[in-house]
Amino acid sequence: MVQHCLGGLSIPQHSFIAWFATLDRSLTRPRMALWGGILDLSCVLCEGIDETKDQLFAECVFSKDVWGLVMQGCHVRSCGPGWRDIVVWVQDHGKGKTLRATVLRLAWCSYLYFVWQKRNARSHGAPPWLADGIE
Ligand SMILES: [Zn+2]
């Protein structure tokens, strides 16, 4: 996965977030709580269950909506519901230097960056945001 996002055409900031996410190094709220100061571990995007990498990038209602819109824009029907399903799908379909593979890799990395950016903004007091705002 890292190679797919970092090799060839990429957007460095997006690839960096994708690299961190695929290595499960994202600073999710439970991980940050280990340092103290954070009491609420729930996802700030959907105010649902505790935030984890899988929850944030694959299971969160907000993220699912965004990913659905991204997939729709790429003319992909479905690539599976879970984090692992999506990663495997992107690895399989994002291989190579074809235009389609490049677009899928860029879309994946941009999706992760977008969710991470919205998550951070919301953590710092930004108002709730609807996924359909990206259309
Ligand atoms: Zn959520």
Short mmCIF file of C-alpha atoms and ligand atoms in Angstrom, two decimals:
data_model
loop_
_atom_site.label_atom_id
_atom_site.label_comp_id
_atom_site.label_asym_id
_atom_site.label_seq_id
_atom_site.Cartn_x
_atom_site.Cartn_y
_atom_site.Cartn_z
CA MET A 1 0.00 0.00 0.00
CA VAL A 2 2.71 2.43 0.91
CA GLN A 3 4.45 1.78 -2.36
CA HIS A 4 1.22 2.38 -4.26
CA CYS A 5 0.70 5.78 -2.70
CA LEU A 6 4.30 6.90 -2.67
CA GLY A 7 5.37 5.52 -6.05
CA GLY A 8 4.68 7.46 -9.22
CA LEU A 9 2.22 10.31 -9.25
CA SER A 10 1.20 11.34 -5.74
CA ILE A 11 0.34 14.26 -3.51
CA PRO A 12 2.91 14.17 -0.70
CA GLN A 13 0.62 15.31 2.14
CA HIS A 14 -2.02 12.79 1.11
CA SER A 15 0.49 9.98 0.71
CA PHE A 16 1.91 10.70 4.15
CA ILE A 17 -1.49 10.35 5.83
CA ALA A 18 -2.16 7.16 3.82
CA TRP A 19 1.20 5.78 4.86
CA PHE A 20 0.49 6.51 8.53
CA ALA A 21 -3.00 5.00 8.30
CA THR A 22 -1.88 1.81 6.59
CA LEU A 23 0.83 1.34 9.21
CA ASP A 24 -1.79 1.97 11.92
CA ARG A 25 0.22 4.89 13.25
CA SER A 26 -2.51 7.53 13.09
CA LEU A 27 -2.90 9.45 16.33
CA THR A 28 -6.44 8.38 17.09
CA ARG A 29 -8.15 9.67 20.22
CA PRO A 30 -7.52 6.52 22.31
CA ARG A 31 -3.83 6.69 21.38
CA MET A 32 -3.70 10.39 22.27
CA ALA A 33 -5.52 9.67 25.54
CA LEU A 34 -2.50 7.68 26.66
CA TRP A 35 -0.71 11.03 26.90
CA GLY A 36 -3.59 12.45 28.98
CA GLY A 37 -6.05 15.26 28.51
CA ILE A 38 -8.57 13.46 26.32
CA LEU A 39 -11.50 11.91 28.13
CA ASP A 40 -13.95 11.37 25.30
CA LEU A 41 -12.63 8.68 22.95
CA SER A 42 -15.62 8.65 20.63
CA CYS A 43 -15.33 9.54 16.97
CA VAL A 44 -15.73 13.31 16.55
CA LEU A 45 -17.15 12.94 13.04
CA CYS A 46 -20.16 10.81 13.93
CA GLU A 47 -20.02 10.98 17.74
CA GLY A 48 -20.25 7.21 17.67
CA ILE A 49 -18.08 4.48 19.05
CA ASP A 50 -14.47 4.95 20.11
CA GLU A 51 -12.23 6.21 17.35
CA THR A 52 -9.83 3.67 15.89
CA LYS A 53 -8.11 3.59 12.54
CA ASP A 54 -10.63 1.04 11.22
CA GLN A 55 -13.55 3.00 12.64
CA LEU A 56 -12.33 6.37 11.41
CA PHE A 57 -11.42 5.37 7.85
CA ALA A 58 -13.93 2.61 7.12
CA GLU A 59 -16.74 2.23 9.65
CA CYS A 60 -17.63 5.81 10.56
CA VAL A 61 -20.92 6.94 9.03
CA PHE A 62 -19.31 10.18 7.79
CA SER A 63 -16.34 8.37 6.27
CA LYS A 64 -18.56 5.76 4.63
CA ASP A 65 -20.54 8.54 2.98
CA VAL A 66 -17.37 10.26 1.74
CA TRP A 67 -15.84 7.00 0.52
CA GLY A 68 -19.11 6.14 -1.23
CA LEU A 69 -19.00 9.46 -3.07
CA VAL A 70 -15.36 8.93 -4.01
CA MET A 71 -16.13 5.43 -5.32
CA GLN A 72 -19.12 6.76 -7.19
CA GLY A 73 -16.89 9.39 -8.80
CA CYS A 74 -14.47 6.63 -9.81
CA HIS A 75 -17.31 4.50 -11.18
CA VAL A 76 -16.72 1.72 -8.65
CA ARG A 77 -19.72 -0.01 -7.14
CA SER A 78 -18.23 -1.57 -4.02
CA CYS A 79 -14.92 -2.69 -2.65
CA GLY A 80 -15.99 -4.18 0.66
CA PRO A 81 -17.17 -2.73 3.94
CA GLY A 82 -14.15 -2.94 6.23
CA TRP A 83 -10.76 -1.27 6.40
CA ARG A 84 -8.93 -4.44 5.38
CA ASP A 85 -11.36 -5.01 2.48
CA ILE A 86 -10.72 -1.51 1.18
CA VAL A 87 -6.94 -1.74 1.54
CA VAL A 88 -6.84 -5.07 -0.31
CA TRP A 89 -9.12 -3.69 -3.00
CA VAL A 90 -6.95 -0.60 -3.50
CA GLN A 91 -3.83 -2.76 -3.61
CA ASP A 92 -5.38 -4.99 -6.27
CA HIS A 93 -6.93 -2.27 -8.41
CA GLY A 94 -4.33 0.43 -7.88
CA LYS A 95 -1.44 -1.59 -9.28
CA GLY A 96 0.38 -0.39 -12.34
CA LYS A 97 0.75 2.84 -14.24
CA THR A 98 -2.56 2.93 -16.06
CA LEU A 99 -4.66 6.05 -15.74
CA ARG A 100 -7.34 4.13 -13.85
CA ALA A 101 -4.86 2.67 -11.34
CA THR A 102 -3.31 6.10 -10.81
CA VAL A 103 -6.70 7.74 -10.27
CA LEU A 104 -7.72 5.03 -7.79
CA ARG A 105 -4.49 5.46 -5.80
CA LEU A 106 -4.86 9.24 -5.77
CA ALA A 107 -8.53 8.96 -4.80
CA TRP A 108 -7.70 6.60 -1.94
CA CYS A 109 -4.91 8.77 -0.55
CA SER A 110 -6.99 11.93 -0.96
CA TYR A 111 -9.93 10.29 0.77
CA LEU A 112 -7.77 9.38 3.80
CA TYR A 113 -6.30 12.88 3.90
CA PHE A 114 -9.74 14.48 3.64
CA VAL A 115 -11.19 12.39 6.49
CA TRP A 116 -8.13 13.04 8.65
CA GLN A 117 -8.35 16.78 7.94
CA LYS A 118 -12.07 16.89 8.80
CA ARG A 119 -11.46 14.82 11.93
CA ASN A 120 -8.76 17.24 13.10
CA ALA A 121 -10.87 20.30 12.31
CA ARG A 122 -13.81 18.85 14.23
CA SER A 123 -11.51 17.98 17.14
CA HIS A 124 -10.54 21.64 17.29
CA GLY A 125 -14.09 22.96 17.34
CA ALA A 126 -15.16 23.11 13.69
CA PRO A 127 -18.90 22.59 13.24
CA PRO A 128 -20.26 19.23 12.07
CA TRP A 129 -19.95 18.73 8.39
CA LEU A 130 -22.01 16.70 5.95
CA ALA A 131 -20.32 14.36 3.52
CA ASP A 132 -22.40 15.56 0.60
CA GLY A 133 -20.61 18.89 0.87
CA ILE A 134 -17.80 17.47 -1.27
CA GLU A 135 -19.99 17.06 -4.34
ZN ZN B 1 -17.30 8.43 13.14
#
